[in-house]
mmCIF file of C-alpha atoms in Angstrom:
data_model
loop_
_atom_site.group_PDB
_atom_site.id
_atom_site.type_symbol
_atom_site.label_atom_id
_atom_site.label_comp_id
_atom_site.label_asym_id
_atom_site.label_seq_id
_atom_site.Cartn_x
_atom_site.Cartn_y
_atom_site.Cartn_z
ATOM 1 C CA MET A 113 -53.321 -28.316 7.695
ATOM 2 C CA PRO A 114 -53.446 -25.714 10.434
ATOM 3 C CA VAL A 115 -51.347 -22.694 9.916
ATOM 4 C CA ASP A 116 -48.770 -23.274 12.288
ATOM 5 C CA SER A 117 -48.205 -26.664 11.079
ATOM 6 C CA LEU A 118 -47.800 -25.402 7.672
ATOM 7 C CA ARG A 119 -45.427 -23.020 8.812
ATOM 8 C CA ARG A 120 -43.145 -25.354 10.585
ATOM 9 C CA ALA A 121 -43.263 -27.668 7.371
ATOM 10 C CA LEU A 122 -41.989 -24.903 5.066
ATOM 11 C CA VAL A 123 -39.503 -23.042 7.341
ATOM 12 C CA PHE A 124 -36.746 -23.894 9.452
ATOM 13 C CA ALA A 125 -33.901 -21.917 11.256
ATOM 14 C CA LEU A 126 -35.329 -18.415 10.365
ATOM 15 C CA PRO A 127 -35.491 -15.314 12.560
ATOM 16 C CA ALA A 128 -38.968 -15.173 13.959
ATOM 17 C CA ALA A 129 -39.267 -11.302 12.520
ATOM 18 C CA ALA A 130 -38.509 -12.263 9.039
ATOM 19 C CA LEU A 131 -41.042 -14.410 8.037
ATOM 20 C CA ALA A 132 -44.832 -14.410 7.680
ATOM 21 C CA GLN A 133 -46.956 -16.845 5.870
ATOM 22 C CA SER A 134 -49.962 -16.592 3.675
ATOM 23 C CA ASP A 135 -51.717 -19.037 1.324
ATOM 24 C CA GLY A 136 -48.605 -21.330 0.903
ATOM 25 C CA VAL A 137 -46.241 -18.463 0.034
ATOM 26 C CA LEU A 138 -43.175 -17.970 2.260
ATOM 27 C CA GLU A 139 -42.779 -14.380 3.174
ATOM 28 C CA LEU A 140 -39.203 -13.303 3.973
ATOM 29 C CA HIS A 141 -38.307 -9.497 5.071
ATOM 30 C CA VAL A 142 -34.823 -8.494 4.094
ATOM 31 C CA VAL A 143 -33.191 -5.174 4.874
ATOM 32 C CA ALA A 144 -30.349 -4.173 2.718
ATOM 33 C CA ARG A 145 -27.834 -1.891 4.893
ATOM 34 C CA ARG A 146 -24.526 -0.736 3.682
ATOM 35 C CA PHE A 147 -22.848 -3.354 2.918
ATOM 36 C CA GLN A 148 -24.745 -6.337 4.515
ATOM 37 C CA PHE A 149 -28.078 -7.850 3.820
ATOM 38 C CA GLU A 150 -30.287 -8.614 7.088
ATOM 39 C CA PRO A 151 -30.700 -11.594 7.235
ATOM 40 C CA GLU A 152 -27.531 -12.819 5.363
ATOM 41 C CA THR A 153 -28.899 -16.327 4.935
ATOM 42 C CA LEU A 154 -32.281 -17.173 3.749
ATOM 43 C CA ARG A 155 -33.364 -20.710 4.215
ATOM 44 C CA VAL A 156 -36.267 -22.081 2.073
ATOM 45 C CA ARG A 157 -37.719 -25.307 0.617
ATOM 46 C CA ALA A 158 -37.418 -26.281 -3.216
ATOM 47 C CA GLY A 159 -40.969 -25.971 -4.662
ATOM 48 C CA VAL A 160 -42.603 -23.455 -2.047
ATOM 49 C CA PRO A 161 -43.363 -19.904 -3.626
ATOM 50 C CA VAL A 162 -41.221 -17.273 -1.771
ATOM 51 C CA LEU A 163 -42.213 -13.589 -1.476
ATOM 52 C CA LEU A 164 -39.034 -11.366 -0.595
ATOM 53 C CA ARG A 165 -40.150 -7.828 1.048
ATOM 54 C CA LEU A 166 -37.032 -5.800 0.549
ATOM 55 C CA THR A 167 -36.315 -2.368 2.174
ATOM 56 C CA SER A 168 -33.165 -0.242 2.385
ATOM 57 C CA PRO A 169 -33.181 2.446 5.146
ATOM 58 C CA GLU A 170 -30.007 4.330 3.423
ATOM 59 C CA VAL A 171 -29.332 4.401 -0.148
ATOM 60 C CA PRO A 172 -30.468 2.538 -3.450
ATOM 61 C CA MET A 173 -29.440 -0.988 -3.543
ATOM 62 C CA GLY A 174 -30.268 -4.075 -5.803
ATOM 63 C CA PHE A 175 -31.140 -7.404 -5.140
ATOM 64 C CA ASN A 176 -29.908 -10.187 -7.676
ATOM 65 C CA LEU A 177 -30.263 -13.760 -7.247
ATOM 66 C CA PRO A 178 -28.541 -14.562 -10.667
ATOM 67 C CA ASP A 179 -29.074 -18.628 -10.346
ATOM 68 C CA PHE A 180 -32.603 -18.106 -10.356
ATOM 69 C CA GLY A 181 -32.740 -15.259 -12.937
ATOM 70 C CA VAL A 182 -34.468 -12.532 -10.547
ATOM 71 C CA ARG A 183 -33.474 -9.160 -9.299
ATOM 72 C CA THR A 184 -35.022 -6.051 -8.323
ATOM 73 C CA ASP A 185 -34.218 -2.554 -7.231
ATOM 74 C CA ILE A 186 -34.537 -1.341 -3.820
ATOM 75 C CA VAL A 187 -35.299 2.288 -3.353
ATOM 76 C CA PRO A 188 -35.110 3.880 -0.001
ATOM 77 C CA GLY A 189 -38.667 4.490 1.671
ATOM 78 C CA LYS A 190 -40.447 2.067 -0.594
ATOM 79 C CA GLU A 191 -40.563 -1.804 -0.149
ATOM 80 C CA ALA A 192 -39.499 -3.860 -3.239
ATOM 81 C CA GLN A 193 -41.025 -7.067 -3.631
ATOM 82 C CA LEU A 194 -39.823 -10.217 -5.349
ATOM 83 C CA ARG A 195 -41.457 -13.373 -5.919
ATOM 84 C CA PHE A 196 -39.844 -16.617 -7.144
ATOM 85 C CA THR A 197 -40.030 -20.470 -6.579
ATOM 86 C CA PRO A 198 -36.735 -22.196 -6.084
ATOM 87 C CA THR A 199 -36.651 -25.254 -8.228
ATOM 88 C CA ARG A 200 -33.233 -26.482 -7.125
ATOM 89 C CA THR A 201 -31.935 -27.514 -3.733
ATOM 90 C CA GLY A 202 -28.428 -26.075 -2.563
ATOM 91 C CA GLN A 203 -26.536 -22.706 -1.717
ATOM 92 C CA PHE A 204 -26.908 -19.840 -3.995
ATOM 93 C CA THR A 205 -25.569 -16.497 -3.952
ATOM 94 C CA PHE A 206 -27.501 -13.152 -3.834
ATOM 95 C CA LEU A 207 -25.632 -9.738 -4.137
ATOM 96 C CA CYS A 208 -26.340 -6.110 -4.247
ATOM 97 C CA ASP A 209 -25.820 -5.163 -7.955
ATOM 98 C CA VAL A 210 -26.266 -1.374 -7.462
ATOM 99 C CA PHE A 211 -23.025 0.191 -6.449
ATOM 100 C CA CYS A 212 -23.384 1.627 -2.944
ATOM 101 C CA GLY A 213 -19.904 2.680 -1.926
ATOM 102 C CA ASN A 214 -16.763 0.862 -0.631
ATOM 103 C CA GLY A 215 -17.962 -2.284 0.865
ATOM 104 C CA HIS A 216 -20.501 -2.847 -1.747
ATOM 105 C CA GLU A 217 -18.303 -5.597 -3.298
ATOM 106 C CA ASN A 218 -18.576 -7.957 -0.408
ATOM 107 C CA MET A 219 -22.228 -7.130 0.000
ATOM 108 C CA SER A 220 -23.922 -10.712 -0.803
ATOM 109 C CA GLY A 221 -25.869 -13.545 1.076
ATOM 110 C CA THR A 222 -26.618 -17.175 0.761
ATOM 111 C CA LEU A 223 -29.991 -18.575 -0.257
ATOM 112 C CA GLU A 224 -30.293 -22.257 1.256
ATOM 113 C CA VAL A 225 -32.912 -24.333 -0.538
ATOM 114 C CA ARG A 226 -33.590 -27.727 0.979
ATOM 115 C CA SER A 227 -35.844 -30.585 -0.487
ATOM 116 C CA MET B 790 9.010 -5.062 -49.036
ATOM 117 C CA ALA B 791 9.184 -7.772 -46.632
ATOM 118 C CA PHE B 792 6.925 -7.602 -43.477
ATOM 119 C CA LEU B 793 8.122 -7.183 -40.160
ATOM 120 C CA ASP B 794 6.125 -6.948 -37.157
ATOM 121 C CA ARG B 795 7.065 -4.723 -34.267
ATOM 122 C CA ARG B 796 8.944 -7.443 -32.386
ATOM 123 C CA GLN B 797 11.106 -8.303 -35.425
ATOM 124 C CA PHE B 798 11.639 -4.503 -35.741
ATOM 125 C CA LEU B 799 12.720 -4.130 -32.249
ATOM 126 C CA GLN B 800 15.202 -7.381 -32.753
ATOM 127 C CA LEU B 801 16.701 -5.895 -35.860
ATOM 128 C CA ALA B 802 16.922 -2.412 -34.396
ATOM 129 C CA ALA B 803 18.835 -3.814 -31.740
ATOM 130 C CA PHE B 804 21.471 -4.645 -34.261
ATOM 131 C CA GLY B 805 21.772 -1.451 -35.830
ATOM 132 C CA GLY B 806 18.520 -0.338 -37.462
ATOM 133 C CA ALA B 807 15.851 -1.656 -39.737
ATOM 134 C CA VAL B 808 12.975 -0.347 -41.742
ATOM 135 C CA PHE B 809 9.579 -0.661 -40.206
ATOM 136 C CA SER B 810 6.697 -1.244 -42.576
ATOM 137 C CA SER B 811 3.786 -3.595 -42.400
ATOM 138 C CA ALA B 812 2.208 -2.541 -45.724
ATOM 139 C CA LEU B 813 0.583 -5.603 -47.590
ATOM 140 C CA PRO B 814 0.059 -4.797 -51.284
ATOM 141 C CA GLY B 815 -3.571 -5.855 -52.206
ATOM 142 C CA ALA B 816 -4.863 -5.889 -48.713
ATOM 143 C CA ALA B 817 -7.839 -4.365 -47.690
ATOM 144 C CA HIS B 818 -5.992 -2.616 -44.971
ATOM 145 C CA ALA B 819 -2.847 -2.053 -46.560
ATOM 146 C CA ALA B 820 -2.501 1.465 -45.295
ATOM 147 C CA ALA B 821 -2.826 0.486 -41.549
ATOM 148 C CA ASP B 822 0.564 0.446 -39.833
ATOM 149 C CA ASP B 823 1.010 -2.042 -37.131
ATOM 150 C CA PHE B 824 1.037 -0.080 -33.715
ATOM 151 C CA TYR B 825 1.007 -0.716 -29.930
ATOM 152 C CA PHE B 826 -0.706 0.696 -27.187
ATOM 153 C CA VAL B 827 -0.682 -0.046 -23.257
ATOM 154 C CA GLN B 828 -3.478 -0.862 -21.010
ATOM 155 C CA LEU B 829 -3.453 0.122 -17.360
ATOM 156 C CA SER B 830 -6.558 -0.535 -15.262
ATOM 157 C CA ASP B 831 -8.042 -0.524 -11.684
ATOM 158 C CA THR B 832 -5.579 1.980 -10.127
ATOM 159 C CA HIS B 833 -7.893 2.842 -7.201
ATOM 160 C CA TRP B 834 -6.042 6.022 -6.601
ATOM 161 C CA GLY B 835 -6.854 6.652 -2.949
ATOM 162 C CA PHE B 836 -7.246 2.882 -1.552
ATOM 163 C CA GLU B 837 -5.581 2.455 1.806
ATOM 164 C CA GLY B 838 -5.346 -1.037 3.035
ATOM 165 C CA PRO B 839 -3.002 -3.998 3.918
ATOM 166 C CA GLU B 840 -3.873 -5.507 0.401
ATOM 167 C CA ASN B 841 -1.284 -2.955 -0.971
ATOM 168 C CA PRO B 842 1.136 -1.302 1.607
ATOM 169 C CA ASP B 843 2.476 0.617 -1.362
ATOM 170 C CA ALA B 844 -0.556 2.135 -2.387
ATOM 171 C CA ARG B 845 0.715 5.587 -3.481
ATOM 172 C CA GLY B 846 3.846 4.187 -5.006
ATOM 173 C CA THR B 847 2.426 1.275 -7.235
ATOM 174 C CA LEU B 848 0.964 3.596 -9.781
ATOM 175 C CA PRO B 849 4.288 5.777 -10.133
ATOM 176 C CA LYS B 850 6.343 2.570 -10.535
ATOM 177 C CA ALA B 851 4.014 1.274 -13.290
ATOM 178 C CA ILE B 852 4.383 4.507 -15.025
ATOM 179 C CA ALA B 853 7.887 4.410 -14.955
ATOM 180 C CA ALA B 854 7.741 0.908 -16.299
ATOM 181 C CA VAL B 855 5.793 2.023 -19.191
ATOM 182 C CA ASN B 856 8.424 4.966 -19.756
ATOM 183 C CA ALA B 857 11.061 2.568 -19.874
ATOM 184 C CA LEU B 858 9.605 0.633 -22.633
ATOM 185 C CA PRO B 859 12.103 0.421 -25.530
ATOM 186 C CA GLU B 860 9.687 2.030 -27.897
ATOM 187 C CA PRO B 861 6.865 4.532 -26.626
ATOM 188 C CA PRO B 862 3.387 3.106 -27.090
ATOM 189 C CA ASP B 863 1.097 4.995 -29.618
ATOM 190 C CA PHE B 864 -1.264 5.719 -26.619
ATOM 191 C CA VAL B 865 -2.019 4.642 -23.061
ATOM 192 C CA ILE B 866 -5.547 3.675 -22.114
ATOM 193 C CA PHE B 867 -6.597 3.393 -18.445
ATOM 194 C CA THR B 868 -9.581 0.896 -18.392
ATOM 195 C CA GLY B 869 -11.627 2.504 -15.206
ATOM 196 C CA ASP B 870 -11.432 2.695 -11.426
ATOM 197 C CA LEU B 871 -8.717 5.359 -11.679
ATOM 198 C CA THR B 872 -9.624 6.358 -8.046
ATOM 199 C CA HIS B 873 -11.025 4.489 -5.142
ATOM 200 C CA THR B 874 -14.530 5.547 -4.448
ATOM 201 C CA THR B 875 -15.679 8.077 -1.600
ATOM 202 C CA GLU B 876 -18.986 9.403 -0.957
ATOM 203 C CA ASP B 877 -17.157 12.904 -0.338
ATOM 204 C CA GLY B 878 -17.531 14.656 -3.472
ATOM 205 C CA ARG B 879 -14.626 17.037 -2.734
ATOM 206 C CA GLU B 880 -12.541 14.063 -1.777
ATOM 207 C CA ARG B 881 -13.554 12.359 -5.042
ATOM 208 C CA ARG B 882 -12.419 15.381 -7.061
ATOM 209 C CA LYS B 883 -9.019 15.603 -5.064
ATOM 210 C CA ARG B 884 -8.295 11.906 -5.998
ATOM 211 C CA MET B 885 -8.934 12.608 -9.453
ATOM 212 C CA ALA B 886 -6.699 15.525 -9.519
ATOM 213 C CA GLU B 887 -3.923 13.628 -7.943
ATOM 214 C CA PHE B 888 -4.412 10.467 -10.389
ATOM 215 C CA GLN B 889 -4.385 12.944 -13.240
ATOM 216 C CA GLN B 890 -1.319 14.732 -12.009
ATOM 217 C CA GLN B 891 0.352 11.078 -11.871
ATOM 218 C CA ALA B 892 -0.709 10.248 -15.341
ATOM 219 C CA ARG B 893 0.772 13.547 -16.540
ATOM 220 C CA ALA B 894 4.170 11.575 -16.040
ATOM 221 C CA LEU B 895 3.573 9.310 -18.962
ATOM 222 C CA LYS B 896 5.725 10.040 -21.714
ATOM 223 C CA VAL B 897 3.484 9.205 -24.531
ATOM 224 C CA ARG B 898 1.458 11.281 -27.102
ATOM 225 C CA GLU B 899 -1.818 10.393 -25.807
ATOM 226 C CA VAL B 900 -3.676 9.160 -22.762
ATOM 227 C CA ARG B 901 -6.945 8.138 -22.879
ATOM 228 C CA TYR B 902 -9.489 7.123 -20.038
ATOM 229 C CA ILE B 903 -12.725 5.409 -19.148
ATOM 230 C CA PRO B 904 -14.374 5.377 -15.859
ATOM 231 C CA GLY B 905 -15.029 2.522 -13.524
ATOM 232 C CA GLU B 906 -17.932 2.250 -10.927
ATOM 233 C CA HIS B 907 -15.702 3.529 -8.525
ATOM 234 C CA ASP B 908 -15.137 6.539 -10.273
ATOM 235 C CA ALA B 909 -18.765 7.343 -11.489
ATOM 236 C CA ALA B 910 -21.488 5.208 -10.167
ATOM 237 C CA LEU B 911 -22.322 7.414 -6.949
ATOM 238 C CA ASP B 912 -22.662 10.546 -9.192
ATOM 239 C CA GLN B 913 -23.404 9.129 -12.427
ATOM 240 C CA GLY B 914 -20.077 10.208 -13.865
ATOM 241 C CA LYS B 915 -20.480 13.993 -13.089
ATOM 242 C CA ALA B 916 -17.087 14.267 -11.306
ATOM 243 C CA TYR B 917 -15.389 12.062 -13.951
ATOM 244 C CA SER B 918 -16.727 13.943 -16.693
ATOM 245 C CA GLU B 919 -15.171 17.319 -15.203
ATOM 246 C CA PHE B 920 -11.787 16.096 -15.252
ATOM 247 C CA PHE B 921 -11.572 13.397 -17.958
ATOM 248 C CA GLY B 922 -14.539 14.291 -20.477
ATOM 249 C CA PRO B 923 -17.300 12.136 -21.980
ATOM 250 C CA THR B 924 -17.717 8.762 -20.365
ATOM 251 C CA HIS B 925 -18.058 7.172 -23.772
ATOM 252 C CA TYR B 926 -16.705 7.867 -27.071
ATOM 253 C CA VAL B 927 -14.983 6.813 -30.407
ATOM 254 C CA PHE B 928 -11.569 7.472 -31.850
ATOM 255 C CA ASP B 929 -9.732 6.161 -34.622
ATOM 256 C CA HIS B 930 -6.086 5.202 -35.094
ATOM 257 C CA ARG B 931 -3.967 3.480 -37.858
ATOM 258 C CA GLY B 932 -7.097 1.711 -39.339
ATOM 259 C CA VAL B 933 -8.452 0.622 -36.180
ATOM 260 C CA HIS B 934 -12.008 2.116 -34.886
ATOM 261 C CA PHE B 935 -11.979 2.271 -31.148
ATOM 262 C CA ILE B 936 -15.289 2.359 -28.869
ATOM 263 C CA VAL B 937 -15.333 3.326 -25.482
ATOM 264 C CA LEU B 938 -18.397 1.990 -23.584
ATOM 265 C CA ASP B 939 -19.694 3.219 -20.184
ATOM 266 C CA ASN B 940 -21.133 0.328 -18.360
ATOM 267 C CA VAL B 941 -20.558 2.116 -14.944
ATOM 268 C CA SER B 942 -22.055 5.482 -14.648
ATOM 269 C CA ASP B 943 -25.436 3.665 -14.214
ATOM 270 C CA PRO B 944 -24.934 2.212 -10.654
ATOM 271 C CA ALA B 945 -26.864 -0.947 -11.726
ATOM 272 C CA ALA B 946 -24.208 -1.655 -14.487
ATOM 273 C CA LYS B 947 -26.176 -0.788 -17.496
ATOM 274 C CA LEU B 948 -25.142 0.702 -20.658
ATOM 275 C CA GLY B 949 -28.734 1.758 -21.003
ATOM 276 C CA GLU B 950 -30.845 2.263 -24.093
ATOM 277 C CA GLU B 951 -29.471 5.566 -25.370
ATOM 278 C CA GLN B 952 -25.924 4.230 -25.404
ATOM 279 C CA LEU B 953 -26.838 1.016 -27.145
ATOM 280 C CA ALA B 954 -28.653 3.033 -29.662
ATOM 281 C CA TRP B 955 -25.622 5.433 -30.049
ATOM 282 C CA LEU B 956 -23.358 2.182 -30.423
ATOM 283 C CA GLN B 957 -25.772 0.769 -33.213
ATOM 284 C CA ALA B 958 -25.527 4.003 -34.947
ATOM 285 C CA ASP B 959 -21.824 4.059 -34.732
ATOM 286 C CA LEU B 960 -21.257 0.465 -35.809
ATOM 287 C CA GLN B 961 -23.714 0.894 -38.668
ATOM 288 C CA ALA B 962 -21.371 3.488 -40.194
ATOM 289 C CA GLN B 963 -18.243 1.174 -40.031
ATOM 290 C CA PRO B 964 -17.606 -1.390 -42.853
ATOM 291 C CA ARG B 965 -18.522 -4.817 -42.142
ATOM 292 C CA ASP B 966 -14.882 -5.860 -41.925
ATOM 293 C CA ALA B 967 -13.667 -2.846 -40.089
ATOM 294 C CA ARG B 968 -11.039 -3.652 -37.401
ATOM 295 C CA ILE B 969 -12.875 -2.543 -34.024
ATOM 296 C CA VAL B 970 -11.477 -2.455 -30.554
ATOM 297 C CA VAL B 971 -13.884 -2.156 -27.578
ATOM 298 C CA PHE B 972 -12.738 -0.631 -24.139
ATOM 299 C CA ALA B 973 -15.112 -1.052 -21.293
ATOM 300 C CA HIS B 974 -14.739 -1.552 -17.740
ATOM 301 C CA ARG B 975 -17.074 -4.380 -16.755
ATOM 302 C CA PRO B 976 -17.190 -7.355 -18.888
ATOM 303 C CA LEU B 977 -19.751 -7.282 -21.492
ATOM 304 C CA PHE B 978 -20.627 -10.775 -20.947
ATOM 305 C CA ASP B 979 -21.780 -12.865 -17.819
ATOM 306 C CA LEU B 980 -18.362 -13.754 -16.531
ATOM 307 C CA TYR B 981 -19.596 -14.362 -13.007
ATOM 308 C CA PRO B 982 -22.726 -12.542 -12.150
ATOM 309 C CA GLN B 983 -22.639 -13.941 -8.620
ATOM 310 C CA TRP B 984 -19.962 -11.476 -8.014
ATOM 311 C CA ASP B 985 -21.496 -8.820 -10.171
ATOM 312 C CA TRP B 986 -18.885 -9.469 -12.914
ATOM 313 C CA ALA B 987 -21.402 -8.831 -15.746
ATOM 314 C CA THR B 988 -23.152 -6.099 -17.709
ATOM 315 C CA ARG B 989 -26.916 -6.186 -17.107
ATOM 316 C CA ASP B 990 -27.709 -5.268 -20.645
ATOM 317 C CA GLY B 991 -24.150 -6.348 -22.004
ATOM 318 C CA ALA B 992 -25.509 -9.135 -24.122
ATOM 319 C CA GLN B 993 -27.295 -6.387 -26.411
ATOM 320 C CA ALA B 994 -24.028 -4.831 -27.009
ATOM 321 C CA VAL B 995 -22.566 -8.075 -27.869
ATOM 322 C CA GLU B 996 -25.247 -8.875 -30.196
ATOM 323 C CA LEU B 997 -24.544 -5.515 -32.074
ATOM 324 C CA LEU B 998 -20.906 -6.025 -32.144
ATOM 325 C CA GLN B 999 -21.403 -9.642 -33.662
ATOM 326 C CA ALA B 1000 -22.500 -8.115 -36.852
ATOM 327 C CA HIS B 1001 -18.655 -7.174 -37.310
ATOM 328 C CA PRO B 1002 -16.194 -10.250 -37.570
ATOM 329 C CA ASN B 1003 -13.079 -8.288 -36.506
ATOM 330 C CA VAL B 1004 -14.221 -7.324 -32.822
ATOM 331 C CA VAL B 1005 -11.927 -7.538 -29.739
ATOM 332 C CA VAL B 1006 -12.912 -6.057 -26.276
ATOM 333 C CA PHE B 1007 -10.494 -4.958 -23.484
ATOM 334 C CA TYR B 1008 -11.920 -4.460 -19.961
ATOM 335 C CA GLY B 1009 -10.734 -4.284 -16.364
ATOM 336 C CA HIS B 1010 -12.801 -4.617 -13.247
ATOM 337 C CA ILE B 1011 -11.854 -8.100 -12.123
ATOM 338 C CA HIS B 1012 -8.144 -7.123 -11.287
ATOM 339 C CA GLN B 1013 -6.832 -10.370 -13.052
ATOM 340 C CA GLU B 1014 -6.422 -11.671 -16.512
ATOM 341 C CA ASN B 1015 -9.126 -13.492 -18.069
ATOM 342 C CA HIS B 1016 -9.719 -14.449 -21.586
ATOM 343 C CA HIS B 1017 -13.185 -15.393 -22.981
ATOM 344 C CA MET B 1018 -14.892 -15.796 -26.390
ATOM 345 C CA THR B 1019 -18.464 -14.983 -27.304
ATOM 346 C CA GLY B 1020 -18.787 -16.144 -30.844
ATOM 347 C CA ALA B 1021 -15.903 -14.456 -32.962
ATOM 348 C CA ILE B 1022 -15.354 -11.631 -30.250
ATOM 349 C CA ALA B 1023 -12.346 -12.258 -27.811
ATOM 350 C CA HIS B 1024 -12.502 -10.335 -24.475
ATOM 351 C CA HIS B 1025 -9.307 -9.730 -22.427
ATOM 352 C CA SER B 1026 -9.384 -8.490 -18.957
ATOM 353 C CA ALA B 1027 -6.126 -6.831 -17.510
ATOM 354 C CA LYS B 1028 -4.700 -6.904 -14.283
ATOM 355 C CA SER B 1029 -5.167 -4.192 -11.497
ATOM 356 C CA LEU B 1030 -2.527 -1.687 -10.143
ATOM 357 C CA MET B 1031 -3.723 -1.743 -6.768
ATOM 358 C CA PHE B 1032 -4.655 -5.343 -5.569
ATOM 359 C CA PRO B 1033 -5.517 -8.794 -7.292
ATOM 360 C CA LEU B 1034 -8.899 -10.269 -6.824
ATOM 361 C CA PRO B 1035 -9.413 -14.097 -6.639
ATOM 362 C CA ALA B 1036 -10.564 -16.297 -9.469
ATOM 363 C CA PRO B 1037 -14.290 -16.341 -10.135
ATOM 364 C CA GLY B 1038 -16.002 -18.254 -7.651
ATOM 365 C CA SER B 1039 -12.740 -19.576 -5.974
ATOM 366 C CA GLN B 1040 -13.733 -18.421 -2.400
ATOM 367 C CA PRO B 1041 -16.808 -17.211 -0.847
ATOM 368 C CA LYS B 1042 -16.353 -13.506 -1.047
ATOM 369 C CA ARG B 1043 -14.467 -11.595 -3.588
ATOM 370 C CA THR B 1044 -12.035 -10.111 -1.003
ATOM 371 C CA PRO B 1045 -8.577 -9.207 -2.553
ATOM 372 C CA VAL B 1046 -5.807 -11.374 -2.521
ATOM 373 C CA ALA B 1047 -3.586 -10.829 0.405
ATOM 374 C CA TRP B 1048 -0.250 -8.856 -0.135
ATOM 375 C CA ASP B 1049 2.528 -11.321 -0.136
ATOM 376 C CA PRO B 1050 5.760 -9.673 1.221
ATOM 377 C CA SER B 1051 7.859 -12.468 -0.018
ATOM 378 C CA GLN B 1052 6.337 -11.491 -3.559
ATOM 379 C CA PRO B 1053 5.542 -7.597 -3.487
ATOM 380 C CA TYR B 1054 3.273 -6.595 -6.322
ATOM 381 C CA ARG B 1055 2.589 -10.123 -7.232
ATOM 382 C CA GLY B 1056 -0.527 -10.291 -9.629
ATOM 383 C CA LEU B 1057 -0.199 -6.834 -10.304
ATOM 384 C CA GLY B 1058 0.650 -5.399 -13.729
ATOM 385 C CA PHE B 1059 0.010 -3.873 -17.257
ATOM 386 C CA ARG B 1060 -0.450 -4.801 -20.753
ATOM 387 C CA GLU B 1061 1.113 -4.047 -23.926
ATOM 388 C CA VAL B 1062 -1.287 -4.793 -26.972
ATOM 389 C CA GLU B 1063 0.500 -4.861 -30.218
ATOM 390 C CA ALA B 1064 -2.279 -4.283 -33.050
ATOM 391 C CA GLU B 1065 -1.606 -5.499 -36.608
ATOM 392 C CA PRO B 1066 -4.559 -4.143 -38.491
ATOM 393 C CA ALA B 1067 -4.067 -5.768 -41.859
ATOM 394 C CA GLU B 1068 -4.342 -9.228 -40.129
ATOM 395 C CA ALA B 1069 -6.918 -8.111 -37.505
ATOM 396 C CA ARG B 1070 -4.390 -9.423 -34.846
ATOM 397 C CA TYR B 1071 -3.642 -8.562 -31.457
ATOM 398 C CA VAL B 1072 -0.582 -9.689 -29.520
ATOM 399 C CA LEU B 1073 -0.799 -9.294 -25.777
ATOM 400 C CA SER B 1074 2.232 -8.834 -23.609
ATOM 401 C CA GLU B 1075 1.545 -8.965 -19.808
ATOM 402 C CA ARG B 1076 4.063 -6.628 -17.939
ATOM 403 C CA PRO B 1077 4.932 -6.721 -14.259
ATOM 404 C CA VAL B 1078 4.762 -3.359 -12.169
ATOM 405 C CA THR B 1079 8.212 -3.093 -11.703
ATOM 406 C CA GLN B 1080 9.926 -3.988 -15.081
ATOM 407 C CA GLY B 1081 9.672 -2.408 -18.376
#
């Protein structure tokens, strides 16, 4: 399958700058800023491996996706990577779990997994 | 001598006096008297916002309510988030000094503290320790062993290997049937990890505590009452003294519950805990901000 077709098959409604595609793995770039993830909504398909490339330009952050049991620290100046394969469809919350100041409590986003 | 608990004592005392004793002949903890303490939590001193238009007045009202209780508690404990966080170290210390000044108005023999993430996470407990001492410690009171845990100074909400080893050593020194009360800021179990209402390595602490059958945990952080069992261990969260938070998962974001002018201070309050060491029992009474 051509790469462009494969990309269309795997990804929908994502900011163009946020994604890349290699070997059937969906790569998404996420920036953790106080106090919001960019983008706040990640859309993926069930069964398709995901590689998150995470950066923080400011202070230490955490990316935690409790429904899939994955998390990582995000240290400023260093890209963190997180690999997982969503196995269930639905909407799942991810959040910063490293206290980063007032507003930390609202720093979360949504992973949308479609079939 | 007939057993009288504290409530019976207070009822009798109201009619002209009574003898107060909980000694149970032959009981393993016969020497342990009933007593009670007060838990206040999440005062967030320094917070400003429409969620509490009386931000600087709520804590003094609660302190007045505690001071008005018919019998003074044995001690008062604040279970974290004494202050609202700020990145300015000087302002953080100013808020802690102001909070400490407020707490001095409590008419009790002893006031104890534990940190919340707002107090300690941004500087790993440095300023907190300058004002309030160690972030984790133990003390004993009338037959009950109290353990204060710090699951906030690590900004990633971990107790850490060193503290877990310290906890294990302390528990090993206690008799199996010891009466143990644990104070922590965050829940030690996964209450609602989607809102970060958990301690990342809390399960390891709970596993260590499970070796003792008489353990109770009191915590704060979630700004509302919640009661949960992990095996034989009861976990009780307390209300806040600044703003309530919504029930776990009841709305998309964990934004505070809005202030209701028709019901000021709704959802805020403090807790009386009556400890009956001989029976390893704890009776909870929830109190509003403005009444004793």
